Every structure is written in structure tokens, then in C-alpha cells.
PDB file of C-alpha atoms in Angstrom:
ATOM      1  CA  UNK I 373     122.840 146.628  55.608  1.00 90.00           C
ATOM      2  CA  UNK I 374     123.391 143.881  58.027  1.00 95.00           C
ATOM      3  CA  UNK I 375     127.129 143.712  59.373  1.00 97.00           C
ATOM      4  CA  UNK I 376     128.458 140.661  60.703  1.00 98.00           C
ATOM      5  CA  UNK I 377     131.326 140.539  63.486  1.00 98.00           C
ATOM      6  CA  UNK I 378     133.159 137.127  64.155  1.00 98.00           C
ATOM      7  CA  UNK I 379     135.012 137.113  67.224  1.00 97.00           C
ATOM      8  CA  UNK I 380     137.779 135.688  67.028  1.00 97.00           C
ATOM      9  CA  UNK I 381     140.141 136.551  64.142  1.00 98.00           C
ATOM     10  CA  UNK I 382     142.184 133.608  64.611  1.00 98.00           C
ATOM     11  CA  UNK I 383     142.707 130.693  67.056  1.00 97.00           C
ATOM     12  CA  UNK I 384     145.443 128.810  68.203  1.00 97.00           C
ATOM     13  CA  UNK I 385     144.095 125.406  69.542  1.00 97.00           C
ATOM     14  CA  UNK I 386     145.246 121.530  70.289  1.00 97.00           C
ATOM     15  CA  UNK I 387     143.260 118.155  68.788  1.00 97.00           C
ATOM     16  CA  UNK I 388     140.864 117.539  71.443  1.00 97.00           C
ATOM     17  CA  UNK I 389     139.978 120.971  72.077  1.00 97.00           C
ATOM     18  CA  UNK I 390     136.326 122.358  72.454  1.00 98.00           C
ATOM     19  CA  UNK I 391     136.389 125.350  70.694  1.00 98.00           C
ATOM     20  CA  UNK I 392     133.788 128.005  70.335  1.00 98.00           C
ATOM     21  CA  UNK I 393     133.481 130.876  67.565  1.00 98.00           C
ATOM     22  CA  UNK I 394     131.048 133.692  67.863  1.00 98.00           C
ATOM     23  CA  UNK I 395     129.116 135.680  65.432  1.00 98.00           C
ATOM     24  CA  UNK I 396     127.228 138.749  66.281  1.00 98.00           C
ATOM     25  CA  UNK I 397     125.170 140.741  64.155  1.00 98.00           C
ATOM     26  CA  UNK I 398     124.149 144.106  63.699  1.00 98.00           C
ATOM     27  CA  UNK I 399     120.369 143.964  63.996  1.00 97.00           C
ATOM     28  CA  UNK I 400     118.090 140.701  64.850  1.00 98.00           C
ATOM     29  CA  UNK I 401     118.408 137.763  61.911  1.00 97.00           C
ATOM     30  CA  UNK I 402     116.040 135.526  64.067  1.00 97.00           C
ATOM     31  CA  UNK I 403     117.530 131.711  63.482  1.00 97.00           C
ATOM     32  CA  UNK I 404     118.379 132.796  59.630  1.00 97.00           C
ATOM     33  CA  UNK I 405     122.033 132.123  60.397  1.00 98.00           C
ATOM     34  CA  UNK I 406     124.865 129.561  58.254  1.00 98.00           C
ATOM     35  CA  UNK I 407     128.020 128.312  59.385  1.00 98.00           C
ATOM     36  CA  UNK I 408     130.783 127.378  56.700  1.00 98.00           C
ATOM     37  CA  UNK I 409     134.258 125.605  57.206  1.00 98.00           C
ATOM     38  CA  UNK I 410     136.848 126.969  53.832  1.00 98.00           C
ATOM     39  CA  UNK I 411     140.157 124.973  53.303  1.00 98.00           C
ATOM     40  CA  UNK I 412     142.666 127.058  51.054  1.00 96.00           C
ATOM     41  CA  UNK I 413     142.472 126.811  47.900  1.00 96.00           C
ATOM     42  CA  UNK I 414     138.548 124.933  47.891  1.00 97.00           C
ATOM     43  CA  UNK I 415     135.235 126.487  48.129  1.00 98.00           C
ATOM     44  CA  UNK I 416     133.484 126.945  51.496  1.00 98.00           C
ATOM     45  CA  UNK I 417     131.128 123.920  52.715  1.00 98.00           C
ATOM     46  CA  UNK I 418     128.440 124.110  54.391  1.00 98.00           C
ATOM     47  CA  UNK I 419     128.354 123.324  58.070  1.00 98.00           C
ATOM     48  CA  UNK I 420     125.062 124.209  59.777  1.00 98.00           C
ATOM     49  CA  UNK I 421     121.972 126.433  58.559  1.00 97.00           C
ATOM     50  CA  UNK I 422     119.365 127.642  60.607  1.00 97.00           C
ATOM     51  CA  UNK I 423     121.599 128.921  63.337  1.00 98.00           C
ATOM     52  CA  UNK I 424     121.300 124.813  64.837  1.00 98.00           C
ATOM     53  CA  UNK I 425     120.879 122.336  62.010  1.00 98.00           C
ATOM     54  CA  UNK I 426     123.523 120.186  60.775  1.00 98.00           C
ATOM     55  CA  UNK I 427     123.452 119.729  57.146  1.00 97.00           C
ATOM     56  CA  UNK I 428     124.077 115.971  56.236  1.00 96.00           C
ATOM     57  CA  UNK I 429     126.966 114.649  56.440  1.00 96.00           C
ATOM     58  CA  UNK I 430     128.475 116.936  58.855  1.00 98.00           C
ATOM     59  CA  UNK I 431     130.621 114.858  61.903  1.00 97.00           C
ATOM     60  CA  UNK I 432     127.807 115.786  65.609  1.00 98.00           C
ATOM     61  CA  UNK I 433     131.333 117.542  66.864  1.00 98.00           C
ATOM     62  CA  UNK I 434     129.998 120.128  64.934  1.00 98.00           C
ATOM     63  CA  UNK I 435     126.618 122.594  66.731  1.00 98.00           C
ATOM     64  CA  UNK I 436     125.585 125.967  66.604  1.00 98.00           C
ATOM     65  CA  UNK I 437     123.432 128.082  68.190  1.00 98.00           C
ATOM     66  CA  UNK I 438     121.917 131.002  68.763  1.00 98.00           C
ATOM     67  CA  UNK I 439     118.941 133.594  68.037  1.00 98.00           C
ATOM     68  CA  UNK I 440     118.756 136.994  67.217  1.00 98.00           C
ATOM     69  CA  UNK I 441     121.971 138.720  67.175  1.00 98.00           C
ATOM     70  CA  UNK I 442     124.402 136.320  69.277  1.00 98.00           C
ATOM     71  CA  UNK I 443     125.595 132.830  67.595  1.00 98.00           C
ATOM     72  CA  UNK I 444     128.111 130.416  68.090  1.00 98.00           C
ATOM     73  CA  UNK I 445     130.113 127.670  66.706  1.00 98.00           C
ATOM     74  CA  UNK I 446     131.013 124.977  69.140  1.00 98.00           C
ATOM     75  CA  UNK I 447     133.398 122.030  68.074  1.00 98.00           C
ATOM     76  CA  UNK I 448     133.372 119.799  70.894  1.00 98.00           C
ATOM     77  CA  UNK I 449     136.230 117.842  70.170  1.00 97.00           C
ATOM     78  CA  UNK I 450     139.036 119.145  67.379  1.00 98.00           C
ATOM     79  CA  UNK I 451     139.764 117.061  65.064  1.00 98.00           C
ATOM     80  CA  UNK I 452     142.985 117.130  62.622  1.00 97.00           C
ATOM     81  CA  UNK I 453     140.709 117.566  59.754  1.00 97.00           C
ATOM     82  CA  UNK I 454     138.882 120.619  61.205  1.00 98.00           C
ATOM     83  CA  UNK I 455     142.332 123.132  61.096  1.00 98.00           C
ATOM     84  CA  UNK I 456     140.756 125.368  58.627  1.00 98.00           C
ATOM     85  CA  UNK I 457     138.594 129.158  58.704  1.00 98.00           C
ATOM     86  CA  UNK I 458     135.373 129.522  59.158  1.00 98.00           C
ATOM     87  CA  UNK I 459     132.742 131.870  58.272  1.00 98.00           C
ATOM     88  CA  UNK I 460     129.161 132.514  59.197  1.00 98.00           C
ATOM     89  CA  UNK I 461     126.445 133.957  56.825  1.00 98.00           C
ATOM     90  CA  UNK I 462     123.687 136.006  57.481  1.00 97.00           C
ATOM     91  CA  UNK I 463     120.443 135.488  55.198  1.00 96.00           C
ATOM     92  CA  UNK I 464     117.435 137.684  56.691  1.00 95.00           C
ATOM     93  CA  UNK I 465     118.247 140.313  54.493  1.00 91.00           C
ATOM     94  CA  UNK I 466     119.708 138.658  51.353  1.00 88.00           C
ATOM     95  CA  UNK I 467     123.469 137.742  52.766  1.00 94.00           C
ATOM     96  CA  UNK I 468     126.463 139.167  54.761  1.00 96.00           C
ATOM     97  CA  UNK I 469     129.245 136.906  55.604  1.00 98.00           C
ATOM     98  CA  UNK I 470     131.618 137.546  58.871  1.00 98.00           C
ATOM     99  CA  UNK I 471     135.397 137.833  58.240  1.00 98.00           C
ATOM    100  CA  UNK I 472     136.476 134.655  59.159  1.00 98.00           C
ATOM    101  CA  UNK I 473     137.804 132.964  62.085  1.00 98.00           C
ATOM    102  CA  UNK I 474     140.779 130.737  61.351  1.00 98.00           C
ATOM    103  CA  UNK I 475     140.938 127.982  63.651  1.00 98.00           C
ATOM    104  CA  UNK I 476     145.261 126.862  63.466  1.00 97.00           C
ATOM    105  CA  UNK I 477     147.590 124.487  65.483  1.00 96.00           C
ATOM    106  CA  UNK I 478     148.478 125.473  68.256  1.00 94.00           C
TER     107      UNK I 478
ATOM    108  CA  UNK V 301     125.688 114.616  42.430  1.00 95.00           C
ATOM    109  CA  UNK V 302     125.273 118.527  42.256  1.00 97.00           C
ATOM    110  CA  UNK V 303     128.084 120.234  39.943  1.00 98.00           C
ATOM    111  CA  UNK V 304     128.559 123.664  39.302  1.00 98.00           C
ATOM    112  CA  UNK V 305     131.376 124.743  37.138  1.00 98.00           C
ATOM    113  CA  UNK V 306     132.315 128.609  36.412  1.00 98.00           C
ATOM    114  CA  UNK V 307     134.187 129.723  33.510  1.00 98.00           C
ATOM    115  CA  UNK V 308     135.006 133.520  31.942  1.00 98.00           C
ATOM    116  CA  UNK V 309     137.572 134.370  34.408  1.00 97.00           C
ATOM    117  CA  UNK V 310     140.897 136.167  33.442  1.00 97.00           C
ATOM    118  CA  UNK V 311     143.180 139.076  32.726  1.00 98.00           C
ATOM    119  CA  UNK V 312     140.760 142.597  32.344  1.00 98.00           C
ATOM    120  CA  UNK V 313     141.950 146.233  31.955  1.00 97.00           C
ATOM    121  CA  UNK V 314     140.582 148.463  34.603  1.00 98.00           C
ATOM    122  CA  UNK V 315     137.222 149.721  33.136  1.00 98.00           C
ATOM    123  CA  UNK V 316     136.952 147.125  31.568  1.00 98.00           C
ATOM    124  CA  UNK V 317     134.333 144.374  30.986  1.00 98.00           C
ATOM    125  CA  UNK V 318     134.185 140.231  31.827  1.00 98.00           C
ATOM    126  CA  UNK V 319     131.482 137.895  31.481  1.00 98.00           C
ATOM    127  CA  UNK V 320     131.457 134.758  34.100  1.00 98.00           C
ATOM    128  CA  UNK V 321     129.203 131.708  33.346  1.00 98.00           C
ATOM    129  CA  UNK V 322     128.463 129.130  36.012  1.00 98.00           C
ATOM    130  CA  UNK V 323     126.489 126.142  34.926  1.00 98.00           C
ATOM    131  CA  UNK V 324     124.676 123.778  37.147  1.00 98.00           C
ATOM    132  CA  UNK V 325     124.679 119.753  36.977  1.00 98.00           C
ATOM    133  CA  UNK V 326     122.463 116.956  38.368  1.00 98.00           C
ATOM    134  CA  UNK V 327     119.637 119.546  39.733  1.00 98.00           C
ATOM    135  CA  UNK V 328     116.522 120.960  38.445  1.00 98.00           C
ATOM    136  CA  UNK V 329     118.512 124.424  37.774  1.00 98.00           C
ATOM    137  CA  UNK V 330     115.270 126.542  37.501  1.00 97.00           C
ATOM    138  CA  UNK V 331     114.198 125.839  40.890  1.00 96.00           C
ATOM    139  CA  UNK V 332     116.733 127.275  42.548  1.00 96.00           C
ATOM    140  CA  UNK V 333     117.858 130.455  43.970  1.00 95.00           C
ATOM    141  CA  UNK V 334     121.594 131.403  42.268  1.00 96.00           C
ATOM    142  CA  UNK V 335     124.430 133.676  44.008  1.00 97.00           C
ATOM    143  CA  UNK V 336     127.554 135.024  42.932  1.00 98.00           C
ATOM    144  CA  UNK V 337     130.365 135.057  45.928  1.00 98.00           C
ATOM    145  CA  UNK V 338     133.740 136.479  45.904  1.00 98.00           C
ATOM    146  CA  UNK V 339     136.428 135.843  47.492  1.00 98.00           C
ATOM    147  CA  UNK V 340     139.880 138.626  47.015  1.00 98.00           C
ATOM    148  CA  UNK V 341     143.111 137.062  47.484  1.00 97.00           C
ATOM    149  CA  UNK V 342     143.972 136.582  51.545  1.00 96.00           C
ATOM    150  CA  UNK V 343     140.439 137.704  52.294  1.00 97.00           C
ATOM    151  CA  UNK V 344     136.996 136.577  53.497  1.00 97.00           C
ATOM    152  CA  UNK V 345     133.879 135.806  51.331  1.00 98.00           C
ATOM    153  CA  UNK V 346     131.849 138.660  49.699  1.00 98.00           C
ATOM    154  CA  UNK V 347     128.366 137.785  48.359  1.00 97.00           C
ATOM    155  CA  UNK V 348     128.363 139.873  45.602  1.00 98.00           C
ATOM    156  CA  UNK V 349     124.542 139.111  43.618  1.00 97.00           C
ATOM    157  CA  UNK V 350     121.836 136.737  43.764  1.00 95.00           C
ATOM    158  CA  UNK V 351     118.412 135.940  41.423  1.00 95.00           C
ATOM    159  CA  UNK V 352     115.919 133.536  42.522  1.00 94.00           C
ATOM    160  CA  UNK V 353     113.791 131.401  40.324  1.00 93.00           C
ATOM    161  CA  UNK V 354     111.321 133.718  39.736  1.00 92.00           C
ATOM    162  CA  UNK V 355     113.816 136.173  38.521  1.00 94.00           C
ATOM    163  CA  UNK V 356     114.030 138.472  41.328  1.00 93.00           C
ATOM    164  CA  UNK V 357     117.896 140.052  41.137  1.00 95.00           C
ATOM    165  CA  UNK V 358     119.685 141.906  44.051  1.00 94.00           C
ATOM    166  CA  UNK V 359     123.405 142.884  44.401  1.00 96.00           C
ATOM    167  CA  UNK V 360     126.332 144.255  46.918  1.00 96.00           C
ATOM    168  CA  UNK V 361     126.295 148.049  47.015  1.00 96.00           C
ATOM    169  CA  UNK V 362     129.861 147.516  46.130  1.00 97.00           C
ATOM    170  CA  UNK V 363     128.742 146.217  42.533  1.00 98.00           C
ATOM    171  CA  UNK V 364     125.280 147.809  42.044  1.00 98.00           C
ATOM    172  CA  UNK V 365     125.152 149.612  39.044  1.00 98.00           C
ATOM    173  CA  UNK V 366     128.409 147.961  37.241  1.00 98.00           C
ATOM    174  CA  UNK V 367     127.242 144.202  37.283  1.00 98.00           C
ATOM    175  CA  UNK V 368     124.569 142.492  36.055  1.00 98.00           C
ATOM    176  CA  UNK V 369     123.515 138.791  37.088  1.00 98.00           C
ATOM    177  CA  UNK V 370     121.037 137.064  34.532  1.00 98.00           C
ATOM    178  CA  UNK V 371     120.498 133.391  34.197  1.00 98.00           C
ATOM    179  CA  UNK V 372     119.238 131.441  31.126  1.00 98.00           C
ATOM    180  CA  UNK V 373     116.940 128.194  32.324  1.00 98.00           C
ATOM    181  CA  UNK V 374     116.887 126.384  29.211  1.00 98.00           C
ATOM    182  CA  UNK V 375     120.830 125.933  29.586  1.00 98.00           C
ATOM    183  CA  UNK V 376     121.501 125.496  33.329  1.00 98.00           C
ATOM    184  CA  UNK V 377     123.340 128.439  33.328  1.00 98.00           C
ATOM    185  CA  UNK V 378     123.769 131.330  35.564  1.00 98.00           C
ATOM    186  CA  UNK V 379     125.758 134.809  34.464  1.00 98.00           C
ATOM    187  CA  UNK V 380     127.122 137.871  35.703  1.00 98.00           C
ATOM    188  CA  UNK V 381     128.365 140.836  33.692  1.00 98.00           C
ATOM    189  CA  UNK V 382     131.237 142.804  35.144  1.00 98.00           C
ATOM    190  CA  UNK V 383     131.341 146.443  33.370  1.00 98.00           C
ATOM    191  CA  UNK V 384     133.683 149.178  34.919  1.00 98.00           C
ATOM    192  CA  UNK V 385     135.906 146.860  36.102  1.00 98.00           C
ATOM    193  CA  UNK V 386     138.173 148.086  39.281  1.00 98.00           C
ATOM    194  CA  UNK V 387     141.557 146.885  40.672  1.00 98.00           C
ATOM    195  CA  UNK V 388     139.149 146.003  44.294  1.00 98.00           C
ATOM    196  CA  UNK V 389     137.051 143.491  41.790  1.00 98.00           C
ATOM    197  CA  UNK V 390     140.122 141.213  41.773  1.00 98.00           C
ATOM    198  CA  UNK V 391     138.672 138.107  43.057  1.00 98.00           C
ATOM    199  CA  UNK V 392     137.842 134.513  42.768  1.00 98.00           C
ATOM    200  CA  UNK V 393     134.368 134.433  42.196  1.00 98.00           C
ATOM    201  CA  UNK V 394     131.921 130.916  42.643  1.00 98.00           C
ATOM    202  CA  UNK V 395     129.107 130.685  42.516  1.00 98.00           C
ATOM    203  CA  UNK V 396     126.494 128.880  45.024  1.00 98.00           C
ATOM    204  CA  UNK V 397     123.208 127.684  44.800  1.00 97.00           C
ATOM    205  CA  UNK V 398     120.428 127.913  47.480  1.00 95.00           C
ATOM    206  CA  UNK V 399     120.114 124.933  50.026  1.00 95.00           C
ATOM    207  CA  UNK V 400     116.323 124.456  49.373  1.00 92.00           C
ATOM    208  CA  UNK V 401     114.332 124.959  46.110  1.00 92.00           C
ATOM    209  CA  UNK V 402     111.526 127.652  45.544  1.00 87.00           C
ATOM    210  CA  UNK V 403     113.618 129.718  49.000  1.00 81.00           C
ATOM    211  CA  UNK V 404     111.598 132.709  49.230  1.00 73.00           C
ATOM    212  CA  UNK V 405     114.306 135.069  49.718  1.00 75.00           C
ATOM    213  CA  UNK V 406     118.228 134.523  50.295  1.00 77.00           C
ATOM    214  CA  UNK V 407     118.969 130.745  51.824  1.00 90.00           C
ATOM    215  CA  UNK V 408     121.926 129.362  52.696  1.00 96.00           C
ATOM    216  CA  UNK V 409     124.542 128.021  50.056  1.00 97.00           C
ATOM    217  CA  UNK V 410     124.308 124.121  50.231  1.00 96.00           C
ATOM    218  CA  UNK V 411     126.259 123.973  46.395  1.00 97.00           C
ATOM    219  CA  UNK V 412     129.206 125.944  45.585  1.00 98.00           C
ATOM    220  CA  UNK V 413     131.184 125.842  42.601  1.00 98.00           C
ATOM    221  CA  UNK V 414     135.477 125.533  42.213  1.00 97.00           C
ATOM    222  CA  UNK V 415     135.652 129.048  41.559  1.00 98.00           C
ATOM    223  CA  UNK V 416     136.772 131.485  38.546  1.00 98.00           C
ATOM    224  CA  UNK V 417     139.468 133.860  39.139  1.00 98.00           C
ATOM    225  CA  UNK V 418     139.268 137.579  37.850  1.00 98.00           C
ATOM    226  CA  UNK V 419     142.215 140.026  37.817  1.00 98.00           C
ATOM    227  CA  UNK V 420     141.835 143.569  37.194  1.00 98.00           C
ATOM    228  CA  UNK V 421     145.375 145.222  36.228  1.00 97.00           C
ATOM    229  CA  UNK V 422     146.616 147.355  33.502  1.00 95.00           C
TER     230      UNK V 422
END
């Protein structure tokens, strides 16, 4: 099975902020990587897909990339809206998700 | 817009049995790829099952062999039987369609669902 590491657990950050999660996993997925924002109590949305893509109707702050085994989540600019964990999601192999990174006020 | 709303959540004895329905609105439901994700209280997201279009069905070794996932076209509906029934199965559950239709395997979840929460105690 593919495992999924998200690095890291939890982030303390300021509006403004460029902030950057990263997502490794265990063997080569190629591009055949999703990023998801979750606010409690809501299901996850969907962020980007194909390690790079934006879905629509996702703010630009918002990129990933990445190939292989190494990803990342870059926010380039924190808005108050974007306080929340998120997840990436493997799909090579049917899917693995990470364990969450929640992004919180600093 | 897309909808998917789950019901059959609740209150099940351990080794005991639950059925969750999920039906989809506002999409051509038997073009699409259909998962099952779970999410245990104060934890991360499990995908749990998944069965594509054609029918193909594939699950989490964690349920393999105690759940089954089986959809039914004709009413936009998607299912998953929960047999043997453990304490670790406490979860909310949604479930999430594929971004594209006719994915070949596994895509990524571009629908999800509110949720249905399951709670396995005695």
C-alpha cells in the first residue's frame, strides 16, 4: 500500500503569510496527486488535482506541485478564510490520504 | 448543482450490522466512479471503498472482508454494508464522487457529500 506523510502536523502562521505544506509518498504516484482544504464540521473540498491544477473556483493563492514522491502546497498569501487542515490524496493506486496539516493563527 | 446526500447512520452494537445509502443529484450517476471516506472523530480522512461505473469494487484492508459497497444505477444510489461492526469503525462516513466521468481507476473527489455518522458501542 501507498503511505502518505504530510509534513507538518500543524502550523502556526499570520494573514499574509506564504505558507508551504509537503506531502511525500512512499513509492512514485507520478502527477496523480489531490490537495483538499476541511473546515470542522464540513466535508473536505477540493483544492488542486493533478499534483498542479486548480480546480475551478479555487482563489490563484492556492498552487501545488510536484512529481513522483515529493509535493507541496504553497499559499502565497494567507488569507482569513484559509485557517483550516488540509489533506493530500494519493490516487495511483486507488487512494491514501496524508494525516492532515492544520494550518492555525498564529 | 451536484448533491449527494448519505443516510443509514446511527447507534450499532459491536458485531453488528449498518447499511449507509448515499444518493447522487444533478449528475449522470452511472458515469461516475463512487467512494466511501471516513473520517473518526479528531482524526484525518480514511478512504474506506470505491466502485467505478463499470462495477469494479476495491476496499481498505481495514474493511475488506466485513463491508460491502454496491450501487444501484436506476436510483442514483450508492451503498455500503457494514457487517462485524468494531468500536475503530466509529466514524463519519461521506461519500465522494470522482472528478471526471468514465476515470479509469481511482480520481480525485471533486463531489463530497455532508456526511453520515456511525457509532459502534455496546
Amino acid at each position: 500500500d501507498i503511505q502518505m506523510t504530510q509534513s507538518p502536523s500543524t502550523l502556526s502562521a499570520s494573514t499574509g503569510d506564504r505558507v508551504t505544506i509537503t506531502c511525500r509518498a512512499s513509492q512514485s504516484i507520478g502527477s496523480w496527486l489531490a490537495w483538499y482544504q476541511q473546515k470542522p464540521g464540513k466535508a473536505p473540498d477540493l483544492l488542486i488535482y493533478k499534483a498542479s491544477t486548480l480546480e475551478t473556483g479555487v482563489p490563484s493563492r492556492f498552487s501545488g506541485s510536484g512529481s513522483g514522491t515529493e509535493f507541496t502546497l504553497t499559499i502565497s498569501s494567507l488569507q482569513p478564510d484559509d485557517f483550516a487542515t488540509y489533506y493530500c490524496q494519493q490516487y495511483y493506486t486507488y487512494s491514501t490520504f496524508g494525516q492532515g496539516t492544520k494550518v492555525e493563527m498564529k | 448543482e451536484v448533491q449527494l446526500v448519505e443516510s443509514g447512520g446511527g447507534l450499532a452494537q459491536p458485531g453488528g450490522s449498518l447499511r449507509l445509502s448515499c444518493v447522487g443529484y444533478r449528475f449522470t450517476f452511472s458515469s461516475y466512479s463512487m467512494n466511501w471516506v471516513r473520517q473518526a472523530p479528531g482524526k484525518g480522512l480514511e478512504w474506506v471503498s470505491y466502485i467505478s461505473s463499470g462495477n469494479t469494487k476495491d476496499y481498505a484492508d481495514s474493511v475488506k472482508g466485513r463491508f460491502t459497497i454496491s450501487r444501484d444505477n436506476a436510483k442514483n444510489s450508492l451503498y455500503l454494508q457494514m457487517n462485524s461492526l468494531r468500536a475503530e469503525d466509529t466514524a463519519v462516513y461521506y461519500c465522494a464522487r470522482d472528478r471526471i466521468a468514465y476515470s479509469s481507476s481511482c480520481d480525485s473527489f471533486g463531489f463530497w457529500g455532508q456526511g453520515t455518522m456511525v457509532i459502534v458501542s455496546s
